[in-house]
């Protein structure tokens, strides 16, 4: 993921926000804020043959405490027109390889339980459900549950 992908990445993020089952966020950040928040070595875009961005994945640290140095929270978004084509799995596979190479042992995220496509994708990529955080936050004026998922690396002790 490079600056030249910024417009498409943020557009895909906006499409996820618009569907109201991808994130608690209600507005897309600026590219500068987005870029500053994501770890630079673990962000990816999937491109079609014409160089168009089909989806993206990125991570943020879960904490600045040294005990959590090997734990990240990830996001993966696929353009609606590119879904069901293996884009999400390809992005997660690249993300897993990248994080494991860097010694990161846990990738986690929260997914709205209504987002069955995301939960299915993550299960295919080796994530497991930890549990459901009930009424963890308000989204557009209503309480939402979040399914906590994680992937623990089998190669990092």
PDB file of C-alpha atoms in Angstrom:
ATOM      1  CA  UNK A   1       0.000   0.000   0.000  1.00  0.00           C
ATOM      2  CA  UNK A   2       1.531   3.229  -1.186  1.00  0.00           C
ATOM      3  CA  UNK A   3       0.374   6.857  -1.373  1.00  0.00           C
ATOM      4  CA  UNK A   4      -0.753   6.375  -4.962  1.00  0.00           C
ATOM      5  CA  UNK A   5      -3.322   3.873  -3.642  1.00  0.00           C
ATOM      6  CA  UNK A   6      -4.715   6.333  -1.091  1.00  0.00           C
ATOM      7  CA  UNK A   7      -7.794   7.483  -2.973  1.00  0.00           C
ATOM      8  CA  UNK A   8      -8.930   3.946  -3.830  1.00  0.00           C
ATOM      9  CA  UNK A   9      -8.151   2.598  -0.342  1.00  0.00           C
ATOM     10  CA  UNK A  10     -10.202   5.338   1.303  1.00  0.00           C
ATOM     11  CA  UNK A  11     -13.018   4.855  -1.217  1.00  0.00           C
ATOM     12  CA  UNK A  12     -13.207   1.151  -0.374  1.00  0.00           C
ATOM     13  CA  UNK A  13     -13.154   2.037   3.319  1.00  0.00           C
ATOM     14  CA  UNK A  14     -16.061   4.453   2.736  1.00  0.00           C
ATOM     15  CA  UNK A  15     -18.020   1.713   0.974  1.00  0.00           C
ATOM     16  CA  UNK A  16     -17.538  -0.497   4.040  1.00  0.00           C
ATOM     17  CA  UNK A  17     -18.694   2.309   6.324  1.00  0.00           C
ATOM     18  CA  UNK A  18     -21.747   2.880   4.131  1.00  0.00           C
ATOM     19  CA  UNK A  19     -22.833  -0.751   4.483  1.00  0.00           C
ATOM     20  CA  UNK A  20     -22.879  -0.287   8.291  1.00  0.00           C
ATOM     21  CA  UNK A  21     -21.610  -3.789   9.153  1.00  0.00           C
ATOM     22  CA  UNK A  22     -17.856  -3.316   8.817  1.00  0.00           C
ATOM     23  CA  UNK A  23     -16.779  -0.775  11.424  1.00  0.00           C
ATOM     24  CA  UNK A  24     -17.903   1.523  14.207  1.00  0.00           C
ATOM     25  CA  UNK A  25     -16.340   4.392  12.258  1.00  0.00           C
ATOM     26  CA  UNK A  26     -18.785   6.726  10.547  1.00  0.00           C
ATOM     27  CA  UNK A  27     -16.352   8.815   8.493  1.00  0.00           C
ATOM     28  CA  UNK A  28     -13.193   8.030   6.595  1.00  0.00           C
ATOM     29  CA  UNK A  29     -10.055   9.644   8.008  1.00  0.00           C
ATOM     30  CA  UNK A  30      -7.690  11.705   5.934  1.00  0.00           C
ATOM     31  CA  UNK A  31      -4.949   9.762   4.204  1.00  0.00           C
ATOM     32  CA  UNK A  32      -2.422  11.354   6.561  1.00  0.00           C
ATOM     33  CA  UNK A  33      -4.282  10.087   9.647  1.00  0.00           C
ATOM     34  CA  UNK A  34      -4.877   6.668   8.084  1.00  0.00           C
ATOM     35  CA  UNK A  35      -1.245   6.354   7.024  1.00  0.00           C
ATOM     36  CA  UNK A  36       0.095   7.426  10.427  1.00  0.00           C
ATOM     37  CA  UNK A  37      -2.042   4.873  12.295  1.00  0.00           C
ATOM     38  CA  UNK A  38      -1.122   1.765  10.271  1.00  0.00           C
ATOM     39  CA  UNK A  39       2.135  -0.144  10.705  1.00  0.00           C
ATOM     40  CA  UNK A  40       4.122   0.497   7.512  1.00  0.00           C
ATOM     41  CA  UNK A  41       5.476  -3.034   7.043  1.00  0.00           C
ATOM     42  CA  UNK A  42       2.096  -4.767   7.240  1.00  0.00           C
ATOM     43  CA  UNK A  43      -0.255  -3.092   4.786  1.00  0.00           C
ATOM     44  CA  UNK A  44      -1.296  -4.472   1.453  1.00  0.00           C
ATOM     45  CA  UNK A  45      -3.495  -3.782  -1.535  1.00  0.00           C
ATOM     46  CA  UNK A  46      -4.833  -6.280  -4.049  1.00  0.00           C
ATOM     47  CA  UNK A  47      -4.690  -4.980  -7.611  1.00  0.00           C
ATOM     48  CA  UNK A  48      -6.399  -6.187 -10.748  1.00  0.00           C
ATOM     49  CA  UNK A  49      -4.564  -6.522 -14.068  1.00  0.00           C
ATOM     50  CA  UNK A  50      -5.165  -2.830 -14.779  1.00  0.00           C
ATOM     51  CA  UNK A  51      -3.714  -1.701 -11.452  1.00  0.00           C
ATOM     52  CA  UNK A  52      -7.092  -0.921  -9.876  1.00  0.00           C
ATOM     53  CA  UNK A  53      -7.297  -1.500  -6.115  1.00  0.00           C
ATOM     54  CA  UNK A  54      -9.683  -4.362  -5.301  1.00  0.00           C
ATOM     55  CA  UNK A  55      -9.123  -4.376  -1.557  1.00  0.00           C
ATOM     56  CA  UNK A  56      -6.710  -3.634   1.242  1.00  0.00           C
ATOM     57  CA  UNK A  57      -5.475  -4.944   4.581  1.00  0.00           C
ATOM     58  CA  UNK A  58      -3.503  -3.230   7.320  1.00  0.00           C
ATOM     59  CA  UNK A  59      -2.692  -3.529  11.016  1.00  0.00           C
ATOM     60  CA  UNK A  60      -2.320  -1.326  14.063  1.00  0.00           C
ATOM     61  CA  UNK A  61      -0.637  -2.226  17.349  1.00  0.00           C
ATOM     62  CA  UNK A  62      -3.084  -3.156  20.108  1.00  0.00           C
ATOM     63  CA  UNK A  63      -0.964  -1.503  22.780  1.00  0.00           C
ATOM     64  CA  UNK A  64       2.294   0.344  23.270  1.00  0.00           C
ATOM     65  CA  UNK A  65       3.136  -1.895  26.234  1.00  0.00           C
ATOM     66  CA  UNK A  66       6.120  -4.124  25.421  1.00  0.00           C
ATOM     67  CA  UNK A  67       4.254  -7.292  26.491  1.00  0.00           C
ATOM     68  CA  UNK A  68       1.914  -6.781  23.534  1.00  0.00           C
ATOM     69  CA  UNK A  69       4.610  -6.114  20.929  1.00  0.00           C
ATOM     70  CA  UNK A  70       3.598  -9.262  19.047  1.00  0.00           C
ATOM     71  CA  UNK A  71      -0.117  -8.526  18.909  1.00  0.00           C
ATOM     72  CA  UNK A  72      -1.838  -6.448  16.229  1.00  0.00           C
ATOM     73  CA  UNK A  73      -5.382  -5.617  15.242  1.00  0.00           C
ATOM     74  CA  UNK A  74      -6.134  -5.839  11.568  1.00  0.00           C
ATOM     75  CA  UNK A  75      -8.618  -4.551   9.038  1.00  0.00           C
ATOM     76  CA  UNK A  76      -9.415  -6.057   5.665  1.00  0.00           C
ATOM     77  CA  UNK A  77     -11.760  -4.447   3.157  1.00  0.00           C
ATOM     78  CA  UNK A  78     -12.726  -5.642  -0.321  1.00  0.00           C
ATOM     79  CA  UNK A  79     -14.538  -3.542  -2.910  1.00  0.00           C
ATOM     80  CA  UNK A  80     -18.117  -4.863  -3.250  1.00  0.00           C
ATOM     81  CA  UNK A  81     -17.580  -5.581  -6.955  1.00  0.00           C
ATOM     82  CA  UNK A  82     -14.515  -7.715  -6.147  1.00  0.00           C
ATOM     83  CA  UNK A  83     -16.045  -9.900  -3.449  1.00  0.00           C
ATOM     84  CA  UNK A  84     -16.208 -13.703  -3.741  1.00  0.00           C
ATOM     85  CA  UNK A  85     -13.111 -13.739  -5.975  1.00  0.00           C
ATOM     86  CA  UNK A  86     -10.463 -14.676  -3.392  1.00  0.00           C
ATOM     87  CA  UNK A  87      -9.285 -11.102  -2.813  1.00  0.00           C
ATOM     88  CA  UNK A  88      -9.901 -11.133   0.939  1.00  0.00           C
ATOM     89  CA  UNK A  89      -8.146 -14.456   1.423  1.00  0.00           C
ATOM     90  CA  UNK A  90      -5.174 -13.299  -0.652  1.00  0.00           C
ATOM     91  CA  UNK A  91      -4.887 -10.147   1.461  1.00  0.00           C
ATOM     92  CA  UNK A  92      -5.109 -12.087   4.727  1.00  0.00           C
ATOM     93  CA  UNK A  93      -2.536 -14.602   3.489  1.00  0.00           C
ATOM     94  CA  UNK A  94      -0.093 -11.789   2.664  1.00  0.00           C
ATOM     95  CA  UNK A  95      -0.780 -10.159   6.025  1.00  0.00           C
ATOM     96  CA  UNK A  96      -0.183 -13.403   7.916  1.00  0.00           C
ATOM     97  CA  UNK A  97       3.106 -14.010   6.105  1.00  0.00           C
ATOM     98  CA  UNK A  98       4.268 -10.473   6.759  1.00  0.00           C
ATOM     99  CA  UNK A  99       3.396 -10.431  10.439  1.00  0.00           C
ATOM    100  CA  UNK A 100       4.856 -13.870  11.123  1.00  0.00           C
ATOM    101  CA  UNK A 101       8.116 -12.850   9.423  1.00  0.00           C
ATOM    102  CA  UNK A 102       8.236  -9.910  11.844  1.00  0.00           C
ATOM    103  CA  UNK A 103       7.643 -12.072  14.933  1.00  0.00           C
ATOM    104  CA  UNK A 104       4.025 -11.062  15.463  1.00  0.00           C
ATOM    105  CA  UNK A 105       2.231 -13.987  17.069  1.00  0.00           C
ATOM    106  CA  UNK A 106      -1.367 -12.761  17.243  1.00  0.00           C
ATOM    107  CA  UNK A 107      -3.587 -10.994  14.744  1.00  0.00           C
ATOM    108  CA  UNK A 108      -6.958 -10.031  16.141  1.00  0.00           C
ATOM    109  CA  UNK A 109     -10.029  -8.063  15.188  1.00  0.00           C
ATOM    110  CA  UNK A 110     -13.631  -7.438  16.070  1.00  0.00           C
ATOM    111  CA  UNK A 111     -16.361  -8.253  13.555  1.00  0.00           C
ATOM    112  CA  UNK A 112     -20.036  -7.421  13.757  1.00  0.00           C
ATOM    113  CA  UNK A 113     -21.918 -10.751  14.043  1.00  0.00           C
ATOM    114  CA  UNK A 114     -24.116  -9.728  11.111  1.00  0.00           C
ATOM    115  CA  UNK A 115     -21.041  -9.678   8.854  1.00  0.00           C
ATOM    116  CA  UNK A 116     -21.113 -13.388   8.084  1.00  0.00           C
ATOM    117  CA  UNK A 117     -18.983 -12.995   4.956  1.00  0.00           C
ATOM    118  CA  UNK A 118     -16.134 -11.583   7.048  1.00  0.00           C
ATOM    119  CA  UNK A 119     -16.486 -14.248   9.726  1.00  0.00           C
ATOM    120  CA  UNK A 120     -16.431 -16.996   7.073  1.00  0.00           C
ATOM    121  CA  UNK A 121     -13.403 -15.461   5.341  1.00  0.00           C
ATOM    122  CA  UNK A 122     -11.487 -15.237   8.603  1.00  0.00           C
ATOM    123  CA  UNK A 123     -12.303 -18.823   9.527  1.00  0.00           C
ATOM    124  CA  UNK A 124     -10.908 -19.925   6.135  1.00  0.00           C
ATOM    125  CA  UNK A 125      -7.730 -17.957   6.904  1.00  0.00           C
ATOM    126  CA  UNK A 126      -7.214 -19.741  10.231  1.00  0.00           C
ATOM    127  CA  UNK A 127      -8.839 -17.284  12.631  1.00  0.00           C
ATOM    128  CA  UNK A 128     -10.948 -18.521  15.519  1.00  0.00           C
ATOM    129  CA  UNK A 129     -13.763 -16.948  17.469  1.00  0.00           C
ATOM    130  CA  UNK A 130     -12.748 -15.998  20.996  1.00  0.00           C
ATOM    131  CA  UNK A 131     -16.194 -14.796  22.034  1.00  0.00           C
ATOM    132  CA  UNK A 132     -18.782 -12.097  21.644  1.00  0.00           C
ATOM    133  CA  UNK A 133     -18.424  -8.740  23.320  1.00  0.00           C
ATOM    134  CA  UNK A 134     -22.051  -7.825  23.898  1.00  0.00           C
ATOM    135  CA  UNK A 135     -23.192  -4.231  23.492  1.00  0.00           C
ATOM    136  CA  UNK A 136     -19.558  -3.099  23.347  1.00  0.00           C
ATOM    137  CA  UNK A 137     -20.246   0.149  21.524  1.00  0.00           C
ATOM    138  CA  UNK A 138     -22.881   2.332  19.973  1.00  0.00           C
ATOM    139  CA  UNK A 139     -23.096   2.601  16.232  1.00  0.00           C
ATOM    140  CA  UNK A 140     -25.517   5.057  14.664  1.00  0.00           C
ATOM    141  CA  UNK A 141     -27.485   5.274  17.893  1.00  0.00           C
ATOM    142  CA  UNK A 142     -27.785   1.575  18.704  1.00  0.00           C
ATOM    143  CA  UNK A 143     -25.708  -0.837  20.744  1.00  0.00           C
ATOM    144  CA  UNK A 144     -23.734  -3.382  18.718  1.00  0.00           C
ATOM    145  CA  UNK A 145     -22.114  -6.669  19.606  1.00  0.00           C
ATOM    146  CA  UNK A 146     -18.675  -7.561  18.269  1.00  0.00           C
ATOM    147  CA  UNK A 147     -17.290 -11.051  17.692  1.00  0.00           C
ATOM    148  CA  UNK A 148     -13.664 -11.092  18.825  1.00  0.00           C
ATOM    149  CA  UNK A 149     -11.522 -13.186  16.467  1.00  0.00           C
ATOM    150  CA  UNK A 150      -7.844 -14.018  16.476  1.00  0.00           C
ATOM    151  CA  UNK A 151      -5.199 -15.985  14.672  1.00  0.00           C
ATOM    152  CA  UNK A 152      -2.327 -17.268  16.772  1.00  0.00           C
ATOM    153  CA  UNK A 153       0.767 -18.088  14.776  1.00  0.00           C
ATOM    154  CA  UNK A 154       1.690 -21.778  14.907  1.00  0.00           C
ATOM    155  CA  UNK A 155       5.320 -20.948  14.049  1.00  0.00           C
ATOM    156  CA  UNK A 156       6.116 -18.323  16.681  1.00  0.00           C
ATOM    157  CA  UNK A 157       6.682 -19.480  20.232  1.00  0.00           C
TER     158      UNK A 157
END
